[in-house]
CSV table of C-alpha atoms in Angstrom, one decimal:
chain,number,residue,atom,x,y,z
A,1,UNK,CA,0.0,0.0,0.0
A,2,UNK,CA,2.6,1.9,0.8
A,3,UNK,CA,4.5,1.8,-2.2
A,4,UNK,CA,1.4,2.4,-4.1
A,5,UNK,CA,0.6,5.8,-2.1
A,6,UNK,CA,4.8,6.5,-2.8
A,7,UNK,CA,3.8,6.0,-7.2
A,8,UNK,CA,1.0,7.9,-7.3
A,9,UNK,CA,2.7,11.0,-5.1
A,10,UNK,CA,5.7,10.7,-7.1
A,11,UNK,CA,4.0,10.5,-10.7
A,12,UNK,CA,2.2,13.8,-9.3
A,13,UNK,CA,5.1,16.3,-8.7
A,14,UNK,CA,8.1,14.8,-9.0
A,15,UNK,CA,8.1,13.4,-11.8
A,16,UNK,CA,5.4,15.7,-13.4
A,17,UNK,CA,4.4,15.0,-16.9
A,18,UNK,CA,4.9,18.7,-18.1
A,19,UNK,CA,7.7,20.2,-15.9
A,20,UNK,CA,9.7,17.3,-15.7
A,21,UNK,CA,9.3,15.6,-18.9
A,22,UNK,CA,7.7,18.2,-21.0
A,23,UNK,CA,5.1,15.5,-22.2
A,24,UNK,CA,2.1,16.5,-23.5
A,25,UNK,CA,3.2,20.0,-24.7
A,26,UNK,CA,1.5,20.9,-27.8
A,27,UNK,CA,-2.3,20.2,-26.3
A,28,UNK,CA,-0.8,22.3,-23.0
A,29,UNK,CA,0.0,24.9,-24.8
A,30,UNK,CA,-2.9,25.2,-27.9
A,31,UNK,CA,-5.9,24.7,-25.3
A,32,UNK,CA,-4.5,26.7,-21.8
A,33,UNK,CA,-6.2,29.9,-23.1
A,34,UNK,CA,-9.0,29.6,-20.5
A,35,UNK,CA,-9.5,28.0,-17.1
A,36,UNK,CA,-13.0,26.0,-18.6
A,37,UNK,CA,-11.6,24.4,-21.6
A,38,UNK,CA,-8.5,23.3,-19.7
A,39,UNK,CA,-10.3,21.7,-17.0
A,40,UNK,CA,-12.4,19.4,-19.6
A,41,UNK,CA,-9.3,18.8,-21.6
A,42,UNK,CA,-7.5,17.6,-18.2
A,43,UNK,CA,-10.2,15.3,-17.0
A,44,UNK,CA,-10.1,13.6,-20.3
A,45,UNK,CA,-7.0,13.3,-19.9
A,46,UNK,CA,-6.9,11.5,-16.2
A,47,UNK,CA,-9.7,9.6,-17.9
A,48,UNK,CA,-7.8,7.7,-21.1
A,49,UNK,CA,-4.1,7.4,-19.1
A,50,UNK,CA,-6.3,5.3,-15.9
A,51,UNK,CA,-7.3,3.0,-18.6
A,52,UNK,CA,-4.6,2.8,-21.1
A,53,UNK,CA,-2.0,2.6,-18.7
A,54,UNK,CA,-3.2,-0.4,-16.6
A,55,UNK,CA,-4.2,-1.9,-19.8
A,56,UNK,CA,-0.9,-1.2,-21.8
A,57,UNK,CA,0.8,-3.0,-18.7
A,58,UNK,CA,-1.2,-5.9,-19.0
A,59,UNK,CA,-0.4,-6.3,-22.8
A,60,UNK,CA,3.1,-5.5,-22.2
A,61,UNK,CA,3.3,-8.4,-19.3
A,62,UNK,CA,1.6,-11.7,-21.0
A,63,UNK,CA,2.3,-10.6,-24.3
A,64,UNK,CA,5.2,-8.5,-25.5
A,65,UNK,CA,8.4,-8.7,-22.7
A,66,UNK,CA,11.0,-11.3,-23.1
A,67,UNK,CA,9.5,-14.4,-22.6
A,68,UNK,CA,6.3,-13.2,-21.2
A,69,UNK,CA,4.5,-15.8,-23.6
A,70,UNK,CA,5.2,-18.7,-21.4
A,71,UNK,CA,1.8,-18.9,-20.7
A,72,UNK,CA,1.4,-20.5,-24.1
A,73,UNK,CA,4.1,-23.5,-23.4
A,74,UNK,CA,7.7,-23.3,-22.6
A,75,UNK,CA,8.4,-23.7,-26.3
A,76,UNK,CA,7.3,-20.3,-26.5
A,77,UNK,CA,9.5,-19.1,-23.6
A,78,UNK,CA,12.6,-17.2,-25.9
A,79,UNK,CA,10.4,-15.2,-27.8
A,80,UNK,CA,11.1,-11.4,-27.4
A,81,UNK,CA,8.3,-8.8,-29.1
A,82,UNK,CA,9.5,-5.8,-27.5
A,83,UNK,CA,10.1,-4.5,-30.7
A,84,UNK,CA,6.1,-4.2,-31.4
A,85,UNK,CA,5.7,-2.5,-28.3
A,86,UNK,CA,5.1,1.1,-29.9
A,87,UNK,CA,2.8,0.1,-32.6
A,88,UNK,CA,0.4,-2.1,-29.9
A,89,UNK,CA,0.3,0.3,-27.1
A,90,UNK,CA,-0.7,3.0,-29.5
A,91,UNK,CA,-3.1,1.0,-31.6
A,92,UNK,CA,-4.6,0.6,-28.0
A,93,UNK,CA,-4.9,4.0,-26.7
A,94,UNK,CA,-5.9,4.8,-30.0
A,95,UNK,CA,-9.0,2.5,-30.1
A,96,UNK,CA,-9.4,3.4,-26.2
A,97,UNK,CA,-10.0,6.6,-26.9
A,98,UNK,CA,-12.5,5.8,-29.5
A,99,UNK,CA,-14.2,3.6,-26.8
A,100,UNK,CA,-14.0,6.3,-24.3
A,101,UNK,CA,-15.9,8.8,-26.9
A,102,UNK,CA,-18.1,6.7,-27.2
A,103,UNK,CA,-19.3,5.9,-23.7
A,104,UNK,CA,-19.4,9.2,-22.7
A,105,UNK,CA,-21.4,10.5,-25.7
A,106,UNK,CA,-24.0,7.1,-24.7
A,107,UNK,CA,-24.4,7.1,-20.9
A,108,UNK,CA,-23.4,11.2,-20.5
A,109,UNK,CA,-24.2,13.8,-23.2
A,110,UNK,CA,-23.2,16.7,-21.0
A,111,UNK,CA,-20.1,15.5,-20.6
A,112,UNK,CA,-19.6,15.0,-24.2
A,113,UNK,CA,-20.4,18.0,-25.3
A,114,UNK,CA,-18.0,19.8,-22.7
A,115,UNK,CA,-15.2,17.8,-23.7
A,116,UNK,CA,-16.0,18.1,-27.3
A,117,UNK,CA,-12.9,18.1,-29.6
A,118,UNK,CA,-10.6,17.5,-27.4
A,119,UNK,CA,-11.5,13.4,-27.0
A,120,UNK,CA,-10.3,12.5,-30.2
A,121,UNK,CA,-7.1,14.8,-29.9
A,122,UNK,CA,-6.2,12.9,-26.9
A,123,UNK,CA,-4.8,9.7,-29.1
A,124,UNK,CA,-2.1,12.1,-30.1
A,125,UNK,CA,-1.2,13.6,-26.9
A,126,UNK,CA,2.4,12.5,-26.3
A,127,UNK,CA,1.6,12.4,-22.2
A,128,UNK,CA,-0.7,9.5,-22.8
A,129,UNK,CA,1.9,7.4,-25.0
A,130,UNK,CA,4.6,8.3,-22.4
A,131,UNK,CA,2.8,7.1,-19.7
A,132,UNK,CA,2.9,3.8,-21.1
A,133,UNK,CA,6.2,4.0,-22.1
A,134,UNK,CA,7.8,4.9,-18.7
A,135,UNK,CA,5.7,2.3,-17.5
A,136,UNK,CA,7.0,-0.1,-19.3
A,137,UNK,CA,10.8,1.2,-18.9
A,138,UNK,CA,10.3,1.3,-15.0
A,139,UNK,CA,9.2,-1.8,-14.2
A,140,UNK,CA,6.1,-1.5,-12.3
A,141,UNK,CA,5.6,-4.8,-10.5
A,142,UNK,CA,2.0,-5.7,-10.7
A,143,UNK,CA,-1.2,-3.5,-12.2
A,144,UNK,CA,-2.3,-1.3,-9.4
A,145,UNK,CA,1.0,0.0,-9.4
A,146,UNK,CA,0.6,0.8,-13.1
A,147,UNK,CA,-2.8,2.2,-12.7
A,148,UNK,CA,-2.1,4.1,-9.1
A,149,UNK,CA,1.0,5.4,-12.0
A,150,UNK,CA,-1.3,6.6,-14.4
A,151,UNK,CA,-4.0,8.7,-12.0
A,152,UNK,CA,-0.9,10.4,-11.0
A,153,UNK,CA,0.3,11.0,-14.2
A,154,UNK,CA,-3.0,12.3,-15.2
A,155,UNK,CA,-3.6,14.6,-12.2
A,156,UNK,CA,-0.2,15.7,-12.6
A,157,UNK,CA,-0.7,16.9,-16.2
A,158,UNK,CA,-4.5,18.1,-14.8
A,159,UNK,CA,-2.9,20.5,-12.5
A,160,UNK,CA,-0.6,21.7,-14.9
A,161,UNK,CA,-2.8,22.7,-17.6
A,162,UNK,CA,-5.4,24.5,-15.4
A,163,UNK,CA,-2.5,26.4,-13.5
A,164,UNK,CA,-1.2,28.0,-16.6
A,165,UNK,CA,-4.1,28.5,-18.1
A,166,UNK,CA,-5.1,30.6,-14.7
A,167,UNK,CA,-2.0,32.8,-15.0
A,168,UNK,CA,-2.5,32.8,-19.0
A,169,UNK,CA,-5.8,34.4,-18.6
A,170,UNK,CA,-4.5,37.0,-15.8
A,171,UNK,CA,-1.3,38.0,-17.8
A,172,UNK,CA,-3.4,39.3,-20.6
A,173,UNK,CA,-3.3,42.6,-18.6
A,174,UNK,CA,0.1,42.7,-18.3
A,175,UNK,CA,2.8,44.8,-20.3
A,176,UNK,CA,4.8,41.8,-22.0
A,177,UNK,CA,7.2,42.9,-24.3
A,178,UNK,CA,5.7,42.0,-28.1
A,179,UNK,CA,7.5,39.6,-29.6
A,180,UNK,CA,7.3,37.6,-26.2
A,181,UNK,CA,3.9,37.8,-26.3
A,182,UNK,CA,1.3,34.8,-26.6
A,183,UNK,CA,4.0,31.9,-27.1
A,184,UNK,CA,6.9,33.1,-26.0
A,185,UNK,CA,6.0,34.1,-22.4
A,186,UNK,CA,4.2,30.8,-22.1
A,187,UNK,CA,7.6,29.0,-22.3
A,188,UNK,CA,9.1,31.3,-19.8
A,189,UNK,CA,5.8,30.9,-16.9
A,190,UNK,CA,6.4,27.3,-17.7
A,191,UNK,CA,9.9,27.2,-17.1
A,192,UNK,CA,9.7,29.1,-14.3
A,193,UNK,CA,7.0,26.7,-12.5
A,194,UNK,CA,9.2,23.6,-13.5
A,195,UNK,CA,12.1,25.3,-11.2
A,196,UNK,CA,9.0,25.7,-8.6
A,197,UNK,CA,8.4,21.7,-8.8
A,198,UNK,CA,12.2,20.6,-8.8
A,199,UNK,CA,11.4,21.9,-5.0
A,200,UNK,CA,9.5,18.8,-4.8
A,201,UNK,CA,12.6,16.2,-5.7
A,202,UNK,CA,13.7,13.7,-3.6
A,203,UNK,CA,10.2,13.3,-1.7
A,204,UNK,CA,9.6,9.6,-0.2
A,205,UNK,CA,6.4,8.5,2.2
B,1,UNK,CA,-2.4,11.9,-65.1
B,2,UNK,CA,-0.2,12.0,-68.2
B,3,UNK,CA,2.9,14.6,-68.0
B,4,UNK,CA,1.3,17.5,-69.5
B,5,UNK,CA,2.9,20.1,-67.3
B,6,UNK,CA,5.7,18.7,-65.5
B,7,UNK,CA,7.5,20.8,-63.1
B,8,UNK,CA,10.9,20.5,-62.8
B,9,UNK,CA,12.3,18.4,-59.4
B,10,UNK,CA,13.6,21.9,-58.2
B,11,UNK,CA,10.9,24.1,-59.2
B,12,UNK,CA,10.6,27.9,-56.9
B,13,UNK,CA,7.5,26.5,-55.7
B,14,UNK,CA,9.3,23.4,-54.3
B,15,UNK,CA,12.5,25.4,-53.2
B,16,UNK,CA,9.9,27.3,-50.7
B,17,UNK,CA,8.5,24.5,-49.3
B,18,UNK,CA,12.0,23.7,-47.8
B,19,UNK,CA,13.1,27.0,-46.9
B,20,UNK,CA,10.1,28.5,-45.5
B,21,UNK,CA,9.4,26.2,-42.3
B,22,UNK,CA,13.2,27.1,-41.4
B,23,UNK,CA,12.6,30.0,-40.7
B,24,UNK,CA,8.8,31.9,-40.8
B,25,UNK,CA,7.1,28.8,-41.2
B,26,UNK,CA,9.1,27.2,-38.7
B,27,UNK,CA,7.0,23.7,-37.1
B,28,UNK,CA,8.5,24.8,-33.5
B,29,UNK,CA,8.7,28.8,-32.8
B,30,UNK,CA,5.3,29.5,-35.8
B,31,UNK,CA,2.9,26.3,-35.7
B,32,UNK,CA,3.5,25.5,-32.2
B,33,UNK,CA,4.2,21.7,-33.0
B,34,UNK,CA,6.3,19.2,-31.5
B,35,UNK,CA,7.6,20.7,-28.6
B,36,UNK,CA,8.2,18.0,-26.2
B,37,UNK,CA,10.8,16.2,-28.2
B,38,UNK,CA,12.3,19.3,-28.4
B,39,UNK,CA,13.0,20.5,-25.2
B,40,UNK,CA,13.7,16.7,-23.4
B,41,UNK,CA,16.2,15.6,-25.8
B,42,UNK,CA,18.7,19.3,-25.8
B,43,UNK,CA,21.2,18.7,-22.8
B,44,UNK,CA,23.5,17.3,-24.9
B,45,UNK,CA,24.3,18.2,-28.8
B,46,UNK,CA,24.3,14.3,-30.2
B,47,UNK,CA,21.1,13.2,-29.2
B,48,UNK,CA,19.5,16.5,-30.7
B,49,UNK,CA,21.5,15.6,-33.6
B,50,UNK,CA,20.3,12.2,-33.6
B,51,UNK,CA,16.7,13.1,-32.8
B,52,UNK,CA,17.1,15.6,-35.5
B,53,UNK,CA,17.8,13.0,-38.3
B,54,UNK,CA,15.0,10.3,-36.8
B,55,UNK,CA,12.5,13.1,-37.1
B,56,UNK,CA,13.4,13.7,-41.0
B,57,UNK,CA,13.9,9.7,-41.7
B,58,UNK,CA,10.6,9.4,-40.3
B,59,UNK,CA,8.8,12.8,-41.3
B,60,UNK,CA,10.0,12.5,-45.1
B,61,UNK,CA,9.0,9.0,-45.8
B,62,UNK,CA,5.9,9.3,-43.7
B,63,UNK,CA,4.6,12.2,-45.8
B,64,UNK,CA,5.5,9.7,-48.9
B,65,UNK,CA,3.7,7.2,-47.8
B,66,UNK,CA,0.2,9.3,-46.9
B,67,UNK,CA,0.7,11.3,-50.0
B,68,UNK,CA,1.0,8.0,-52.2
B,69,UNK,CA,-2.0,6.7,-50.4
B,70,UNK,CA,-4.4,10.0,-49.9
B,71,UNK,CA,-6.9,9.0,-52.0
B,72,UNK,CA,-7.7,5.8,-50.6
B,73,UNK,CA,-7.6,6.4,-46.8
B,74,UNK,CA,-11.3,6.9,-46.1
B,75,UNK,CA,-11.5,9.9,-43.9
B,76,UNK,CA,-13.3,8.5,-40.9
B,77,UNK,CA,-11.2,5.8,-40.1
B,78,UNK,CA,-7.6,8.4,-41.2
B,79,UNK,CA,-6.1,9.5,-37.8
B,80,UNK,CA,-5.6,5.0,-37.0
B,81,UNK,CA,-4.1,4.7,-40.9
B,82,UNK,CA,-1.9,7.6,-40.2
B,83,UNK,CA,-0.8,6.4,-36.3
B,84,UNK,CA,-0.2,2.7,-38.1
B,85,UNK,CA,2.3,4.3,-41.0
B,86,UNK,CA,4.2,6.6,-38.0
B,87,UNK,CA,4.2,3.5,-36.0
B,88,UNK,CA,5.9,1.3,-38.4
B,89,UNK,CA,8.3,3.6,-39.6
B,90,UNK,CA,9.2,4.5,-35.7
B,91,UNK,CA,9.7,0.7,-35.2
B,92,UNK,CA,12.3,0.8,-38.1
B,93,UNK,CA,14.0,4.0,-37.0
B,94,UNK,CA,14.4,2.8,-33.2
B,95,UNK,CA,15.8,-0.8,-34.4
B,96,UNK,CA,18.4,1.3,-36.4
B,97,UNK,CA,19.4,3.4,-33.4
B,98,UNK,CA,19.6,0.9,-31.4
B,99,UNK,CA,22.0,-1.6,-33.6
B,100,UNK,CA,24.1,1.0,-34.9
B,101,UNK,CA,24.1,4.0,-32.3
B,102,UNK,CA,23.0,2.1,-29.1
B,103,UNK,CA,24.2,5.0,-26.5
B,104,UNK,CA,22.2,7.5,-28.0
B,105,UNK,CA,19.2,5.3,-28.1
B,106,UNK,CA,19.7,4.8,-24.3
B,107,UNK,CA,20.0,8.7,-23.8
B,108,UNK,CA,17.3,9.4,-25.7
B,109,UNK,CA,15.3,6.3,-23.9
B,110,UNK,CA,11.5,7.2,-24.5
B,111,UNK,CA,11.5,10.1,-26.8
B,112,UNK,CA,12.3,7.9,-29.7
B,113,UNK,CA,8.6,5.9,-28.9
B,114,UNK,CA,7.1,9.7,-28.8
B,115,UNK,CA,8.5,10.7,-32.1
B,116,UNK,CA,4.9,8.4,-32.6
B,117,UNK,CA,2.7,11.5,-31.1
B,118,UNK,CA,5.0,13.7,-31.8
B,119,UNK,CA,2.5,16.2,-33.3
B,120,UNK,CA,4.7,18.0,-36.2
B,121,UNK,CA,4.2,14.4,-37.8
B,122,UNK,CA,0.7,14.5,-37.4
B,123,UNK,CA,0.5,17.8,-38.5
B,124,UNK,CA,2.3,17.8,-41.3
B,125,UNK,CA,0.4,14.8,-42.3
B,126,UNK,CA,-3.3,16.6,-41.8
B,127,UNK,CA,-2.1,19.7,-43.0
B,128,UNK,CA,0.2,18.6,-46.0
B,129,UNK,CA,0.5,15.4,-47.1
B,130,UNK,CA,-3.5,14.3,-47.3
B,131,UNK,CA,-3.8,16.7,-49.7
B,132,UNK,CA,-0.5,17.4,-52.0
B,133,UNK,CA,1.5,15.4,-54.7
B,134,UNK,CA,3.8,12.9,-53.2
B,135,UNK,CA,7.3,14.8,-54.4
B,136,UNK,CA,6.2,18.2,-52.7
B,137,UNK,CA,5.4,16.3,-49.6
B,138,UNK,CA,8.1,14.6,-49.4
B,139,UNK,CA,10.2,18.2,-49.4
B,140,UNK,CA,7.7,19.8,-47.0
B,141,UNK,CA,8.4,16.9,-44.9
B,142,UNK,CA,12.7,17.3,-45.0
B,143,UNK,CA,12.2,21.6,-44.9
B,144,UNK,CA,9.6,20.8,-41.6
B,145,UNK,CA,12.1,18.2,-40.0
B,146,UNK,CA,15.3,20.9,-40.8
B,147,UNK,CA,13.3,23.9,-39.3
B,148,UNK,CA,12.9,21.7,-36.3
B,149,UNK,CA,16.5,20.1,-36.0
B,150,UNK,CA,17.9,23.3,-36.3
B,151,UNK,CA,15.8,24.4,-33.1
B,152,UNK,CA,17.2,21.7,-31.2
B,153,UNK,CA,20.7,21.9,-32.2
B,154,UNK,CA,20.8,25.3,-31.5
B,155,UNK,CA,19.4,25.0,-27.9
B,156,UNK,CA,21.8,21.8,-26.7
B,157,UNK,CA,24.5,23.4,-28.0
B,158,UNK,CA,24.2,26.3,-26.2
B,159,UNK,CA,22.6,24.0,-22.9
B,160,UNK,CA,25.7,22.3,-23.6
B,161,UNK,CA,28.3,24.9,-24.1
B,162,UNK,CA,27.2,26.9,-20.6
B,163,UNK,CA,26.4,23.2,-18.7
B,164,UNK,CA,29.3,21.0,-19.3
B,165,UNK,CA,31.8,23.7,-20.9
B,166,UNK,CA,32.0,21.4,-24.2
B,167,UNK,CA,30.1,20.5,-27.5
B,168,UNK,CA,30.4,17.3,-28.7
B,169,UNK,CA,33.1,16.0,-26.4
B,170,UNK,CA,35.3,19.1,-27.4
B,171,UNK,CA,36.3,21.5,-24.3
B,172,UNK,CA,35.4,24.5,-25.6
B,173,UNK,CA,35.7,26.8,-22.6
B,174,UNK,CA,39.5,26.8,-21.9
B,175,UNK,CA,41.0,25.7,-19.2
B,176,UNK,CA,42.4,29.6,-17.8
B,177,UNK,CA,38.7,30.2,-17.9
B,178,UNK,CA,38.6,27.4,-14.8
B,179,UNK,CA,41.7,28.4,-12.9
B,180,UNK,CA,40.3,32.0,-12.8
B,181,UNK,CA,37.1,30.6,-10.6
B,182,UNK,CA,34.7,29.8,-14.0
B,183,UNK,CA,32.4,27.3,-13.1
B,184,UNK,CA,30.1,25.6,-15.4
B,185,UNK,CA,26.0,26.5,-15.0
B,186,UNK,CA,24.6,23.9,-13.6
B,187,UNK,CA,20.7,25.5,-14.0
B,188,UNK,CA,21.5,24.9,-17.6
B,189,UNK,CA,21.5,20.9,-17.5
B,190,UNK,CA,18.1,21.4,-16.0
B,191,UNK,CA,15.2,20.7,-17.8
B,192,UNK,CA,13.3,24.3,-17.2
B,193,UNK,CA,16.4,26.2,-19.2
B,194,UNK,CA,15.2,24.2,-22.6
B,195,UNK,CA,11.9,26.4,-22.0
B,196,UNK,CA,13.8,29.6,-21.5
B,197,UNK,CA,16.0,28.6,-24.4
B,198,UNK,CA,13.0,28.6,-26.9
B,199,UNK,CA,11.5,31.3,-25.1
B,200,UNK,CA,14.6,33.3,-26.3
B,201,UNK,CA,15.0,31.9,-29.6
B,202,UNK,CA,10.9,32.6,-30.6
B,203,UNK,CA,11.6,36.4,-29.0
B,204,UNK,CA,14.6,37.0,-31.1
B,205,UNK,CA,12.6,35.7,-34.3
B,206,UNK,CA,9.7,37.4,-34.1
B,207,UNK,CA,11.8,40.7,-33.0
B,208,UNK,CA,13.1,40.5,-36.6
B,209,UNK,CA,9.9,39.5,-37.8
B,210,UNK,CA,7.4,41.8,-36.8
B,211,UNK,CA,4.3,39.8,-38.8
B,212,UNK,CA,4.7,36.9,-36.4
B,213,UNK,CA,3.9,39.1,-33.3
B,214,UNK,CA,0.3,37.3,-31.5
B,215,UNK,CA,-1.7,40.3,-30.4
């Protein structure tokens, strides 16, 4: 339990999806205009990685890793697919997020419409593919641990897209220079609150 | 189609395609695309270098292989055709890297699997590629990869040149520099400095270019 509470707290601010790994960028940057937007786009977000990720691990264990096929027969024990590992993880997030659209235009309509375009987008947000990529490259040992792992990932990347988009929509009042404006000063708030998080390394429970 | 007009390989038309995402056009400081490759993969020169060149292998061909196939890719189902082509050619690029350049590969650990969502790719594709000749794509694809490359190269080799005092393995700062009390940056190696780094490259552009200035 313990280790899980550890994952999900580290995958938060430590090692934070935007400031640490700059994942998910180009959807961070296009959508934080306004606060509302960012929150839909966020949830979504939490939404695919708690299912892709778990499920990405459970393809990656009995199907792709060195010799995770032994369930077949031990004649099937030296056979290594890692090398697949890209295209199935995203052909699975990909369809995912094609089941996930289509749930939540079924059972809630309200929530469709709030999250709108940004569902489909969401099978090319790098944060999503990376979360099952670090998950594969660290090892997690069994799939709460990969699913505590994406939650955090997701809340991390949720709480990163609605803070800039708060300061975003308050800086419009300030005096920034011209050619910084709109783009440029984003990089520099955002590089700015990644030095705020690297506060945060090093932090075990 | 029978030649009836055929433009030469080099045409003006087809020189601009290459020359203007490296600089107005560019797919990092103008359309706002792939960013996260960009700013993970600048600490050191090489792996920009070598991120550089995956982007372009897989970019160019990419943009081939839509363009060849446009007019059969029915549109509902495109964004899964186009994710499968990137995917494949990834695969290749990554096997590559890691029989003939396997340090780099380990550097670069992830970000070759995200050169998958990396969104200039996908971008190009939607914007370019669905809807163009095969020939043109292909050089939009090698002028969008270059704009890009040259973004990263620029920011690890200065991350570089401040952090560790060398580019490419070569001491650049010299050694007096040291014994006088120079000591290398360390907020450099950091990941925020990529953001400032790009931050200062977009202000310098659009200084000299006042029709890029966001209102």
């Amino acid at each position: 339990m313990q280790d899980l509470v550890n994952i999900f707290v580290k995958s938060i601010f430590v090692d934070n999806m935007v400031f640490a790994y700059f994942l998910g960028m180009c959807s961070y940057l296009a959508v934080s205009k306004t606060v509302k937007t960012s929150v839909g786009l966020g949830a979504a977000v939490i939404f695919v990685l708690i299912i892709t990720v778990p499920v990405d691990y459970l393809m990656n264990e009995y199907l792709l890793k060195p010799g995770a096929l032994v369930w077949m027969g031990k004649e099937y024990a030296s056979i290594d697919l890692s090398f697949l590992s890209f295209i199935m993880f995203i052909a699975i997030i990909a369809s995912m997020v094609q089941l996930v659209e289509m749930v939540v235009e079924k059972f809630s309509p309200t929530l469709y419409a709030s999250l709108g375009i940004f569902l489909p987008l969401i099978a090319v947000n790098c944060a999503i593919l990376g979360g099952s990529l670090f998950m594969q490259q660290r090892d997690y040992q069994s799939v709460a641990e990969a699913t505590a792992f994406g939650l955090g990932s997701g809340i991390g990347w949720f709480m990163a897209i609605v803070a800039i988009a708060a300061i975003r929509e308050k800086i419009r009042y300030s005096n920034v220079p011209a050619p910084l404006r709109g783009l440029g000063i984003t990089f520099v708030i955002t590089g700015i609150m990644g030095i705020a998080f690297m506060t945060f390394m090093g932090i075990k429970l | 189609m029978a030649a009836k007009e055929k433009e030469p390989l080099f045409s003006p038309k087809n020189i601009k395609l290459i020359t203007n995402p490296i600089n107005v056009d560019n797919p990092i400081t103008k359309q706002v695309l792939g960013i996260c490759s960009a700013l993970a993969v600048t600490v050191k020169v090489e792996p920009a270098f070598v991120m550089s060149i995956s982007v372009m292998a897989v970019l160019a061909f990419g943009n081939l292989i839509i363009s060849l196939m446009r007019n059969t890719i029915p549109s509902r189902i495109r964004i899964i055709v186009q994710l499968v082509v990137i995917a494949a050619l990834v695969i290749l690029v990554d096997q590559v890297l890691k029989a003939f350049a396997y340090d780099v590969s380990k550097q670069l650990s992830v970000f070759v699997g995200l050169i998958i969502t990396n969104c200039i790719i996908m971008g190009r594709f939607e914007a370019f590629s669905m809807a163009n000749k095969p020939w043109p794509s292909f050089l939009d694809g090698i002028g969008n990869a270059i704009g890009y490359g040259w973004i990263l190269v620029a920011v690890a080799f200065f991350r570089e040149l401040f952090g560790s005092g060398a580019v490419m393995g070569f001491k650049l700062i010299p050694q007096s520099f040291y014994d006088m009390g120079y000591v290398n940056n360390g907020l450099v190696i950091l990941p925020p400095m990529a953001l400032f780094a790009v931050a200062t490259i977009i202000w310098i552009q659009r200084s000299r270019n006042k029709d890029l200035i966001e209102d």
